[in-house]
């Protein structure tokens, strides 16, 4: 894995995008990101006409997938349906020869994820996973701090929120599929841990290859986990631990990423999420415990993600994250959640 591709005007590539699944993340984060990246959105698809109507732009709206995929000028599809509904759309888009950027987790289970990766490989279309946090400017800055940390020994992640059974991210009447094991594939762990696992690999340049998990159902009373601790190790021996949860009130500090080494500690606070912002500080052995604030840009992670993916589709930049690698990480997580890893 290499670092994020450049996203300046010189390497901007223009695609015609379609959005399949017009809910919270598509409307509030992906669409603004696409527009900020200078992309054209030519078509929308959702099984809910109300969801499509809430998308604030003048693109074609199709409840029918084939009509959506036949939209003139459509080059790439962003898939943002509930996890178990990714496969059908990714396979259809691949069969139509469209590049696909699919939301995380790749799928609700392993078989769907494998089929999606296979379908895109066979069709010769680029498949990316929409791990937006790898594009956060603070995380790019954090990568640059690694040489000052000495030998990196561990990454410690807290990524938690409050998600009751009747949760709605945007005040609309929501079908909370996140607590339905069939549609989500699990609870807090499958929803939130993929970001941290991806980030660890992105930051270190090597992925977690061993992973164990402890799941919790403690607060909300639904049938999926509302909290989890995961412990992993990379091939070279960096330890990665994650606390992810749906049972931490949003009013509490709940988003933190620490990279610790033999000479320093980098701490990113409130950077894990959908938007730019948060803070990054560096503690070094030389400076004692006094943290030094590290500056970073304000560009939307979604905008950077769409710019980089579009440049990759236009072959201006390589897409640095192989779909097989994302599939390996997905399998590793699912194995850990099933308790198959020691
Ligand atoms: N990258 C991130 O930070 C991030 C953040 C939130 C959600 N996500 C991911 O994005 C996806 C969507 O999450 P969300 O919170 O936006 O959900 P949501 O419930 O707000 O929206 C999902 C939309 O998909 C539509 N839909 C459901 N089944 C469909 C089908 N079979 N065909 C067509 N449309 C269908 C629904 O009508 C709804 O409009 C999930 O995979 C989730 O994990 C990623």
mmCIF file of C-alpha atoms and ligand atoms in Angstrom:
data_model
loop_
_atom_site.group_PDB
_atom_site.id
_atom_site.type_symbol
_atom_site.label_atom_id
_atom_site.label_comp_id
_atom_site.label_asym_id
_atom_site.label_seq_id
_atom_site.Cartn_x
_atom_site.Cartn_y
_atom_site.Cartn_z
ATOM 1 C CA UNK A 1 0.000 0.000 0.000
ATOM 2 C CA UNK A 2 1.209 3.466 -0.776
ATOM 3 C CA UNK A 3 -0.187 6.770 0.474
ATOM 4 C CA UNK A 4 -3.246 8.589 -0.843
ATOM 5 C CA UNK A 5 -3.014 9.861 -4.395
ATOM 6 C CA UNK A 6 -2.737 13.578 -5.098
ATOM 7 C CA UNK A 7 -5.996 15.438 -5.366
ATOM 8 C CA UNK A 8 -4.924 18.813 -6.723
ATOM 9 C CA UNK A 9 -6.485 20.382 -9.782
ATOM 10 C CA UNK A 10 -3.667 19.060 -12.002
ATOM 11 C CA UNK A 11 -4.583 15.459 -11.316
ATOM 12 C CA UNK A 12 -8.335 15.901 -11.161
ATOM 13 C CA UNK A 13 -10.232 13.466 -13.398
ATOM 14 C CA UNK A 14 -13.882 13.921 -14.192
ATOM 15 C CA UNK A 15 -16.307 10.983 -14.090
ATOM 16 C CA UNK A 16 -20.058 10.637 -14.375
ATOM 17 C CA UNK A 17 -21.097 9.085 -11.063
ATOM 18 C CA UNK A 18 -24.204 7.215 -10.024
ATOM 19 C CA UNK A 19 -25.232 6.866 -6.382
ATOM 20 C CA UNK A 20 -26.968 3.618 -5.414
ATOM 21 C CA UNK A 21 -28.472 3.949 -1.950
ATOM 22 C CA UNK A 22 -29.468 7.538 -1.177
ATOM 23 C CA UNK A 23 -29.584 7.461 2.629
ATOM 24 C CA UNK A 24 -27.632 9.255 5.312
ATOM 25 C CA UNK A 25 -24.037 8.747 4.242
ATOM 26 C CA UNK A 26 -24.775 9.243 0.546
ATOM 27 C CA UNK A 27 -26.757 12.452 1.026
ATOM 28 C CA UNK A 28 -24.865 14.121 3.864
ATOM 29 C CA UNK A 29 -21.287 13.044 3.110
ATOM 30 C CA UNK A 30 -20.736 11.350 -0.250
ATOM 31 C CA UNK A 31 -22.712 13.765 -2.407
ATOM 32 C CA UNK A 32 -21.009 16.874 -0.955
ATOM 33 C CA UNK A 33 -17.686 15.030 -1.321
ATOM 34 C CA UNK A 34 -18.352 14.211 -4.974
ATOM 35 C CA UNK A 35 -19.309 17.796 -5.727
ATOM 36 C CA UNK A 36 -16.317 19.202 -3.814
ATOM 37 C CA UNK A 37 -14.100 16.892 -5.852
ATOM 38 C CA UNK A 38 -15.510 18.441 -9.020
ATOM 39 C CA UNK A 39 -17.302 15.242 -10.062
ATOM 40 C CA UNK A 40 -20.595 14.997 -11.971
ATOM 41 C CA UNK A 41 -23.445 13.003 -10.427
ATOM 42 C CA UNK A 42 -25.606 11.841 -13.308
ATOM 43 C CA UNK A 43 -27.961 9.289 -11.733
ATOM 44 C CA UNK A 44 -29.480 8.145 -8.457
ATOM 45 C CA UNK A 45 -30.926 4.794 -7.473
ATOM 46 C CA UNK A 46 -32.788 3.782 -4.337
ATOM 47 C CA UNK A 47 -35.748 1.596 -3.656
ATOM 48 C CA UNK A 48 -37.241 4.520 -1.744
ATOM 49 C CA UNK A 49 -38.462 7.425 -3.859
ATOM 50 C CA UNK A 50 -38.512 9.586 -0.705
ATOM 51 C CA UNK A 51 -34.797 8.940 -0.166
ATOM 52 C CA UNK A 52 -34.020 9.906 -3.762
ATOM 53 C CA UNK A 53 -36.191 13.014 -3.463
ATOM 54 C CA UNK A 54 -34.109 14.153 -0.472
ATOM 55 C CA UNK A 55 -30.927 14.222 -2.598
ATOM 56 C CA UNK A 56 -30.394 17.931 -3.359
ATOM 57 C CA UNK A 57 -29.385 17.775 -7.017
ATOM 58 C CA UNK A 58 -30.870 17.464 -10.474
ATOM 59 C CA UNK A 59 -29.742 13.992 -11.534
ATOM 60 C CA UNK A 60 -31.850 11.231 -13.109
ATOM 61 C CA UNK A 61 -33.700 9.194 -10.440
ATOM 62 C CA UNK A 62 -34.383 5.511 -11.025
ATOM 63 C CA UNK A 63 -36.024 2.898 -8.825
ATOM 64 C CA UNK A 64 -35.024 0.357 -11.473
ATOM 65 C CA UNK A 65 -31.364 -0.731 -11.370
ATOM 66 C CA UNK A 66 -31.068 -1.467 -15.085
ATOM 67 C CA UNK A 67 -32.417 1.950 -16.034
ATOM 68 C CA UNK A 68 -30.035 3.531 -13.513
ATOM 69 C CA UNK A 69 -27.039 1.696 -14.968
ATOM 70 C CA UNK A 70 -28.077 2.618 -18.510
ATOM 71 C CA UNK A 71 -27.903 6.365 -17.748
ATOM 72 C CA UNK A 72 -25.853 8.066 -20.477
ATOM 73 C CA UNK A 73 -22.485 9.290 -19.193
ATOM 74 C CA UNK A 74 -22.405 6.955 -16.188
ATOM 75 C CA UNK A 75 -18.813 5.810 -15.524
ATOM 76 C CA UNK A 76 -18.764 4.795 -11.860
ATOM 77 C CA UNK A 77 -21.177 3.782 -9.126
ATOM 78 C CA UNK A 78 -20.966 4.563 -5.413
ATOM 79 C CA UNK A 79 -22.861 1.897 -3.450
ATOM 80 C CA UNK A 80 -24.283 2.989 -0.078
ATOM 81 C CA UNK A 81 -27.103 0.581 0.694
ATOM 82 C CA UNK A 82 -27.282 -1.510 3.893
ATOM 83 C CA UNK A 83 -24.421 -4.028 4.029
ATOM 84 C CA UNK A 84 -26.357 -7.088 2.816
ATOM 85 C CA UNK A 85 -27.595 -5.132 -0.211
ATOM 86 C CA UNK A 86 -24.112 -4.256 -1.498
ATOM 87 C CA UNK A 87 -23.575 -7.464 -3.469
ATOM 88 C CA UNK A 88 -26.469 -7.247 -5.889
ATOM 89 C CA UNK A 89 -25.652 -3.672 -6.826
ATOM 90 C CA UNK A 90 -21.908 -4.237 -7.134
ATOM 91 C CA UNK A 91 -22.469 -7.277 -9.344
ATOM 92 C CA UNK A 92 -24.940 -5.390 -11.534
ATOM 93 C CA UNK A 93 -22.614 -2.398 -11.854
ATOM 94 C CA UNK A 94 -19.668 -4.663 -12.729
ATOM 95 C CA UNK A 95 -21.731 -6.495 -15.349
ATOM 96 C CA UNK A 96 -22.551 -3.097 -16.868
ATOM 97 C CA UNK A 97 -18.826 -2.258 -16.995
ATOM 98 C CA UNK A 98 -18.949 0.465 -14.329
ATOM 99 C CA UNK A 99 -16.219 1.072 -11.758
ATOM 100 C CA UNK A 100 -17.510 0.666 -8.195
ATOM 101 C CA UNK A 101 -16.711 2.370 -4.938
ATOM 102 C CA UNK A 102 -18.598 0.366 -2.303
ATOM 103 C CA UNK A 103 -19.215 1.435 1.262
ATOM 104 C CA UNK A 104 -17.657 -0.416 4.164
ATOM 105 C CA UNK A 105 -17.985 -3.103 5.358
ATOM 106 C CA UNK A 106 -17.660 -4.687 1.932
ATOM 107 C CA UNK A 107 -20.613 -6.949 2.715
ATOM 108 C CA UNK A 108 -22.555 -8.499 5.580
ATOM 109 C CA UNK A 109 -20.757 -11.814 5.130
ATOM 110 C CA UNK A 110 -17.787 -13.429 3.459
ATOM 111 C CA UNK A 111 -19.547 -15.079 0.514
ATOM 112 C CA UNK A 112 -21.010 -11.777 -0.696
ATOM 113 C CA UNK A 113 -17.678 -9.996 -0.390
ATOM 114 C CA UNK A 114 -15.883 -12.752 -2.321
ATOM 115 C CA UNK A 115 -18.513 -12.688 -5.065
ATOM 116 C CA UNK A 116 -18.257 -8.903 -5.394
ATOM 117 C CA UNK A 117 -14.482 -8.924 -5.708
ATOM 118 C CA UNK A 118 -14.677 -11.770 -8.241
ATOM 119 C CA UNK A 119 -17.383 -10.057 -10.298
ATOM 120 C CA UNK A 120 -15.368 -6.835 -10.576
ATOM 121 C CA UNK A 121 -12.137 -8.677 -11.387
ATOM 122 C CA UNK A 122 -13.857 -10.717 -14.097
ATOM 123 C CA UNK A 123 -15.515 -7.634 -15.570
ATOM 124 C CA UNK A 124 -12.196 -5.760 -15.447
ATOM 125 C CA UNK A 125 -13.653 -2.853 -13.456
ATOM 126 C CA UNK A 126 -12.016 -1.125 -10.523
ATOM 127 C CA UNK A 127 -13.541 -1.963 -7.120
ATOM 128 C CA UNK A 128 -12.677 0.171 -4.122
ATOM 129 C CA UNK A 129 -13.957 0.137 -0.552
ATOM 130 C CA UNK A 130 -15.111 3.527 0.691
ATOM 131 C CA UNK A 131 -12.892 3.709 3.762
ATOM 132 C CA UNK A 132 -13.134 7.480 3.871
ATOM 133 C CA UNK A 133 -11.017 7.796 7.008
ATOM 134 C CA UNK A 134 -7.864 6.760 5.180
ATOM 135 C CA UNK A 135 -8.286 10.062 3.298
ATOM 136 C CA UNK A 136 -8.635 12.288 6.379
ATOM 137 C CA UNK A 137 -5.925 14.988 6.198
ATOM 138 C CA UNK A 138 -4.986 14.382 9.859
ATOM 139 C CA UNK A 139 -4.299 10.735 9.079
ATOM 140 C CA UNK A 140 -2.141 11.715 6.104
ATOM 141 C CA UNK A 141 -0.234 14.057 8.455
ATOM 142 C CA UNK A 142 0.038 11.280 11.029
ATOM 143 C CA UNK A 143 1.710 9.053 8.444
ATOM 144 C CA UNK A 144 4.355 11.717 8.031
ATOM 145 C CA UNK A 145 5.071 11.651 11.775
ATOM 146 C CA UNK A 146 5.962 7.956 11.880
ATOM 147 C CA UNK A 147 9.733 8.473 11.449
ATOM 148 C CA UNK A 148 9.696 10.577 14.635
ATOM 149 C CA UNK A 149 8.039 7.821 16.661
ATOM 150 C CA UNK A 150 10.964 5.389 16.555
ATOM 151 C CA UNK A 151 9.948 1.753 16.387
ATOM 152 C CA UNK A 152 6.147 1.709 16.313
ATOM 153 C CA UNK A 153 4.913 -0.723 18.934
ATOM 154 C CA UNK A 154 1.146 -0.215 19.008
ATOM 155 C CA UNK A 155 -1.920 1.502 17.606
ATOM 156 C CA UNK A 156 -4.749 2.155 20.056
ATOM 157 C CA UNK A 157 -8.144 3.103 18.720
ATOM 158 C CA UNK A 158 -11.371 4.163 20.382
ATOM 159 C CA UNK A 159 -14.253 4.589 17.931
ATOM 160 C CA UNK A 160 -17.584 4.622 19.703
ATOM 161 C CA UNK A 161 -21.018 6.224 19.537
ATOM 162 C CA UNK A 162 -24.550 5.946 20.919
ATOM 163 C CA UNK A 163 -26.870 3.889 18.759
ATOM 164 C CA UNK A 164 -30.159 2.833 20.349
ATOM 165 C CA UNK A 165 -32.607 0.508 18.582
ATOM 166 C CA UNK A 166 -34.628 3.431 17.185
ATOM 167 C CA UNK A 167 -31.545 5.364 16.033
ATOM 168 C CA UNK A 168 -31.846 7.851 13.208
ATOM 169 C CA UNK A 169 -28.710 9.655 12.031
ATOM 170 C CA UNK A 170 -30.588 12.508 10.415
ATOM 171 C CA UNK A 171 -33.974 12.898 12.053
ATOM 172 C CA UNK A 172 -35.801 11.120 9.216
ATOM 173 C CA UNK A 173 -37.936 8.121 9.983
ATOM 174 C CA UNK A 174 -35.247 5.456 9.680
ATOM 175 C CA UNK A 175 -35.324 1.777 9.160
ATOM 176 C CA UNK A 176 -32.490 0.969 11.578
ATOM 177 C CA UNK A 177 -30.970 -1.941 9.627
ATOM 178 C CA UNK A 178 -27.765 -1.641 11.714
ATOM 179 C CA UNK A 179 -29.319 -3.710 14.505
ATOM 180 C CA UNK A 180 -30.696 -6.361 12.143
ATOM 181 C CA UNK A 181 -28.105 -9.167 11.970
ATOM 182 C CA UNK A 182 -29.339 -10.304 8.547
ATOM 183 C CA UNK A 183 -28.906 -6.921 6.895
ATOM 184 C CA UNK A 184 -25.906 -5.615 8.840
ATOM 185 C CA UNK A 185 -24.022 -8.874 9.419
ATOM 186 C CA UNK A 186 -23.526 -7.975 13.084
ATOM 187 C CA UNK A 187 -23.547 -4.888 15.274
ATOM 188 C CA UNK A 188 -21.013 -2.315 16.437
ATOM 189 C CA UNK A 189 -18.012 -4.469 15.549
ATOM 190 C CA UNK A 190 -18.774 -5.089 11.875
ATOM 191 C CA UNK A 191 -19.926 -1.490 11.453
ATOM 192 C CA UNK A 192 -17.124 0.377 13.202
ATOM 193 C CA UNK A 193 -14.054 -1.880 13.366
ATOM 194 C CA UNK A 194 -13.403 -1.951 9.593
ATOM 195 C CA UNK A 195 -12.378 1.711 9.681
ATOM 196 C CA UNK A 196 -9.762 1.125 12.391
ATOM 197 C CA UNK A 197 -8.385 -2.009 10.765
ATOM 198 C CA UNK A 198 -8.069 -0.224 7.455
ATOM 199 C CA UNK A 199 -6.475 2.813 9.096
ATOM 200 C CA UNK A 200 -3.914 0.710 10.926
ATOM 201 C CA UNK A 201 -2.850 -0.858 7.631
ATOM 202 C CA UNK A 202 -2.913 2.451 5.799
ATOM 203 C CA UNK A 203 -0.804 4.191 8.415
ATOM 204 C CA UNK A 204 1.705 1.409 8.920
ATOM 205 C CA UNK A 205 1.920 0.118 5.350
ATOM 206 C CA UNK A 206 1.242 -3.380 6.697
ATOM 207 C CA UNK A 207 -2.030 -4.925 7.779
ATOM 208 C CA UNK A 208 -3.181 -6.707 10.883
ATOM 209 C CA UNK A 209 -2.807 -10.424 10.140
ATOM 210 C CA UNK A 210 -3.972 -11.887 13.465
ATOM 211 C CA UNK A 211 -7.126 -10.699 15.207
ATOM 212 C CA UNK A 212 -9.263 -11.707 18.166
ATOM 213 C CA UNK A 213 -12.484 -10.158 19.436
ATOM 214 C CA UNK A 214 -14.613 -9.972 22.556
ATOM 215 C CA UNK A 215 -18.209 -8.930 21.952
ATOM 216 C CA UNK A 216 -20.658 -7.312 24.339
ATOM 217 C CA UNK A 217 -24.433 -6.961 24.457
ATOM 218 C CA UNK A 218 -24.772 -4.814 27.518
ATOM 219 C CA UNK A 219 -26.939 -1.730 27.058
ATOM 220 C CA UNK A 220 -29.426 -1.662 24.216
ATOM 221 C CA UNK A 221 -31.190 -5.010 24.320
ATOM 222 C CA UNK A 222 -31.071 -5.706 20.587
ATOM 223 C CA UNK A 223 -29.713 -8.933 19.209
ATOM 224 C CA UNK A 224 -26.403 -7.657 17.814
ATOM 225 C CA UNK A 225 -23.293 -6.618 19.754
ATOM 226 C CA UNK A 226 -23.356 -3.088 21.170
ATOM 227 C CA UNK A 227 -19.669 -3.083 22.049
ATOM 228 C CA UNK A 228 -16.471 -4.931 21.223
ATOM 229 C CA UNK A 229 -12.777 -5.086 21.995
ATOM 230 C CA UNK A 230 -10.513 -6.321 19.229
ATOM 231 C CA UNK A 231 -6.821 -7.137 19.564
ATOM 232 C CA UNK A 232 -4.624 -7.607 16.532
ATOM 233 C CA UNK A 233 -1.027 -7.893 15.420
ATOM 234 C CA UNK A 234 0.677 -7.032 12.139
ATOM 235 C CA UNK A 235 3.205 -9.308 10.455
ATOM 236 C CA UNK A 236 6.125 -7.291 11.839
ATOM 237 C CA UNK A 237 4.626 -7.336 15.350
ATOM 238 C CA UNK A 238 2.807 -4.008 15.843
ATOM 239 C CA UNK A 239 -0.093 -4.510 18.266
ATOM 240 C CA UNK A 240 -3.426 -2.942 17.285
ATOM 241 C CA UNK A 241 -6.279 -2.604 19.720
ATOM 242 C CA UNK A 242 -9.738 -1.270 19.053
ATOM 243 C CA UNK A 243 -12.646 -0.427 21.312
ATOM 244 C CA UNK A 244 -15.744 0.053 19.175
ATOM 245 C CA UNK A 245 -19.214 0.581 20.576
ATOM 246 C CA UNK A 246 -22.792 1.653 20.084
ATOM 247 C CA UNK A 247 -23.119 2.137 23.855
ATOM 248 C CA UNK A 248 -20.966 5.229 24.493
ATOM 249 C CA UNK A 249 -22.916 8.497 24.767
ATOM 250 C CA UNK A 250 -22.007 10.945 22.032
ATOM 251 C CA UNK A 251 -21.460 13.638 24.685
ATOM 252 C CA UNK A 252 -18.356 11.788 25.975
ATOM 253 C CA UNK A 253 -14.893 11.728 24.350
ATOM 254 C CA UNK A 254 -15.232 8.702 22.060
ATOM 255 C CA UNK A 255 -13.017 9.004 18.987
ATOM 256 C CA UNK A 256 -9.256 8.657 19.493
ATOM 257 C CA UNK A 257 -6.402 7.164 17.507
ATOM 258 C CA UNK A 258 -2.980 6.759 19.079
ATOM 259 C CA UNK A 259 0.210 5.525 17.454
ATOM 260 C CA UNK A 260 2.908 4.778 19.996
ATOM 261 C CA UNK A 261 6.573 4.104 19.355
ATOM 262 C CA UNK A 262 9.875 3.950 21.201
ATOM 263 C CA UNK A 263 10.547 7.693 20.677
ATOM 264 C CA UNK A 264 7.103 9.271 20.511
ATOM 265 C CA UNK A 265 3.336 9.115 20.607
ATOM 266 C CA UNK A 266 0.946 10.657 18.066
ATOM 267 C CA UNK A 267 -2.634 11.232 19.194
ATOM 268 C CA UNK A 268 -5.456 12.079 16.770
ATOM 269 C CA UNK A 269 -8.682 13.105 18.492
ATOM 270 C CA UNK A 270 -12.071 13.344 16.767
ATOM 271 C CA UNK A 271 -10.562 12.616 13.361
ATOM 272 C CA UNK A 272 -12.268 9.240 12.928
ATOM 273 C CA UNK A 273 -15.597 10.010 11.313
ATOM 274 C CA UNK A 274 -17.015 11.400 8.113
ATOM 275 C CA UNK A 275 -15.766 14.975 8.229
ATOM 276 C CA UNK A 276 -12.498 16.865 8.309
ATOM 277 C CA UNK A 277 -11.494 18.395 11.633
ATOM 278 C CA UNK A 278 -10.325 17.092 14.991
ATOM 279 C CA UNK A 279 -6.808 17.504 16.302
ATOM 280 C CA UNK A 280 -3.413 15.858 16.063
ATOM 281 C CA UNK A 281 -0.625 16.166 18.622
ATOM 282 C CA UNK A 282 2.828 14.683 18.891
ATOM 283 C CA UNK A 283 4.590 13.794 22.135
ATOM 284 C CA UNK A 284 8.275 12.965 21.804
ATOM 285 C CA UNK A 285 10.844 11.668 24.253
ATOM 286 C CA UNK A 286 12.885 14.827 23.603
ATOM 287 C CA UNK A 287 9.994 17.152 24.420
ATOM 288 C CA UNK A 288 9.013 15.266 27.549
ATOM 289 C CA UNK A 289 5.279 14.990 27.861
ATOM 290 C CA UNK A 290 4.509 18.418 26.330
ATOM 291 C CA UNK A 291 2.398 17.752 23.233
ATOM 292 C CA UNK A 292 3.097 19.678 20.032
ATOM 293 C CA UNK A 293 0.065 20.435 17.844
ATOM 294 C CA UNK A 294 0.515 19.175 14.281
ATOM 295 C CA UNK A 295 -1.288 21.153 11.542
ATOM 296 C CA UNK A 296 -3.271 19.475 8.772
ATOM 297 C CA UNK A 297 -5.640 20.524 5.999
ATOM 298 C CA UNK A 298 -9.403 20.920 6.064
ATOM 299 C CA UNK A 299 -10.342 19.010 2.910
ATOM 300 C CA UNK A 300 -13.223 16.571 3.225
ATOM 301 C CA UNK A 301 -12.090 12.929 3.436
ATOM 302 C CA UNK A 302 -14.938 12.035 1.078
ATOM 303 C CA UNK A 303 -13.807 14.636 -1.469
ATOM 304 C CA UNK A 304 -10.245 13.315 -1.390
ATOM 305 C CA UNK A 305 -11.535 9.761 -1.706
ATOM 306 C CA UNK A 306 -13.685 10.514 -4.759
ATOM 307 C CA UNK A 307 -10.940 12.556 -6.416
ATOM 308 C CA UNK A 308 -8.447 9.723 -5.956
ATOM 309 C CA UNK A 309 -10.843 7.018 -7.122
ATOM 310 C CA UNK A 310 -11.810 9.052 -10.192
ATOM 311 C CA UNK A 311 -8.141 9.612 -11.043
ATOM 312 C CA UNK A 312 -7.587 5.852 -10.722
ATOM 313 C CA UNK A 313 -10.503 5.056 -13.036
ATOM 314 C CA UNK A 314 -9.003 7.477 -15.565
ATOM 315 C CA UNK A 315 -5.617 5.755 -15.032
ATOM 316 C CA UNK A 316 -4.015 8.993 -13.878
ATOM 317 C CA UNK A 317 -3.031 7.527 -10.505
ATOM 318 C CA UNK A 318 -2.979 3.966 -9.219
ATOM 319 C CA UNK A 319 -5.674 3.102 -6.656
ATOM 320 C CA UNK A 320 -3.435 2.166 -3.763
ATOM 321 C CA UNK A 321 -5.804 -0.312 -2.094
ATOM 322 C CA UNK A 322 -6.218 -3.620 -3.848
ATOM 323 C CA UNK A 323 -9.703 -5.170 -3.535
ATOM 324 C CA UNK A 324 -8.090 -8.508 -2.608
ATOM 325 C CA UNK A 325 -6.458 -6.758 0.315
ATOM 326 C CA UNK A 326 -9.788 -5.291 1.453
ATOM 327 C CA UNK A 327 -11.292 -8.779 1.129
ATOM 328 C CA UNK A 328 -8.512 -10.277 3.300
ATOM 329 C CA UNK A 329 -9.195 -7.676 5.985
ATOM 330 C CA UNK A 330 -12.936 -8.339 5.800
ATOM 331 C CA UNK A 331 -12.358 -12.104 6.209
ATOM 332 C CA UNK A 332 -10.018 -11.516 9.120
ATOM 333 C CA UNK A 333 -12.638 -9.422 10.904
ATOM 334 C CA UNK A 334 -15.452 -11.884 10.264
ATOM 335 C CA UNK A 335 -13.284 -14.776 11.446
ATOM 336 C CA UNK A 336 -12.476 -12.898 14.642
ATOM 337 C CA UNK A 337 -16.132 -12.054 15.238
ATOM 338 C CA UNK A 338 -17.096 -15.697 14.798
ATOM 339 C CA UNK A 339 -14.463 -16.606 17.360
ATOM 340 C CA UNK A 340 -12.583 -18.690 14.812
ATOM 341 C CA UNK A 341 -9.268 -17.042 15.565
ATOM 342 C CA UNK A 342 -7.511 -18.080 18.770
HETATM 343 N N1 LIG B 1 -17.827 5.493 5.352
HETATM 344 C C1 LIG B 1 -18.568 5.898 6.379
HETATM 345 O O1 LIG B 1 -18.134 6.658 7.216
HETATM 346 C C2 LIG B 1 -19.980 5.421 6.493
HETATM 347 C C3 LIG B 1 -20.880 6.110 7.304
HETATM 348 C C4 LIG B 1 -22.205 5.652 7.358
HETATM 349 C C5 LIG B 1 -22.601 4.538 6.650
HETATM 350 N N2 LIG B 1 -21.677 3.859 5.900
HETATM 351 C C6 LIG B 1 -22.077 2.675 5.129
HETATM 352 O O2 LIG B 1 -22.927 3.118 4.071
HETATM 353 C C7 LIG B 1 -23.983 2.188 3.858
HETATM 354 C C8 LIG B 1 -25.321 2.908 4.039
HETATM 355 O O3 LIG B 1 -25.411 3.422 5.346
HETATM 356 P P1 LIG B 1 -26.428 4.621 5.704
HETATM 357 O O4 LIG B 1 -26.165 4.984 7.110
HETATM 358 O O5 LIG B 1 -26.349 5.676 4.686
HETATM 359 O O6 LIG B 1 -27.838 3.865 5.619
HETATM 360 P P2 LIG B 1 -29.288 4.500 5.388
HETATM 361 O O7 LIG B 1 -30.241 3.554 5.990
HETATM 362 O O8 LIG B 1 -29.313 5.932 5.819
HETATM 363 O O9 LIG B 1 -29.431 4.491 3.788
HETATM 364 C C9 LIG B 1 -29.523 3.313 3.052
HETATM 365 C C10 LIG B 1 -30.359 3.583 1.793
HETATM 366 O O10 LIG B 1 -30.349 2.401 0.988
HETATM 367 C C11 LIG B 1 -31.684 2.187 0.494
HETATM 368 N N3 LIG B 1 -31.805 0.770 0.214
HETATM 369 C C12 LIG B 1 -31.946 -0.247 1.081
HETATM 370 N N4 LIG B 1 -31.936 -1.431 0.443
HETATM 371 C C13 LIG B 1 -31.817 -1.146 -0.869
HETATM 372 C C14 LIG B 1 -31.764 -1.947 -2.031
HETATM 373 N N5 LIG B 1 -31.795 -3.289 -1.965
HETATM 374 N N6 LIG B 1 -31.643 -1.332 -3.226
HETATM 375 C C15 LIG B 1 -31.604 0.009 -3.312
HETATM 376 N N7 LIG B 1 -31.655 0.820 -2.235
HETATM 377 C C16 LIG B 1 -31.750 0.253 -1.025
HETATM 378 C C17 LIG B 1 -32.594 2.695 1.583
HETATM 379 O O11 LIG B 1 -33.869 3.031 1.065
HETATM 380 C C18 LIG B 1 -31.832 3.909 2.090
HETATM 381 O O12 LIG B 1 -32.191 5.084 1.399
HETATM 382 C C19 LIG B 1 -23.726 1.048 4.832
HETATM 383 O O13 LIG B 1 -22.992 0.017 4.204
HETATM 384 C C20 LIG B 1 -22.894 1.692 5.931
HETATM 385 O O14 LIG B 1 -22.066 0.768 6.619
HETATM 386 C C21 LIG B 1 -20.400 4.288 5.811
#
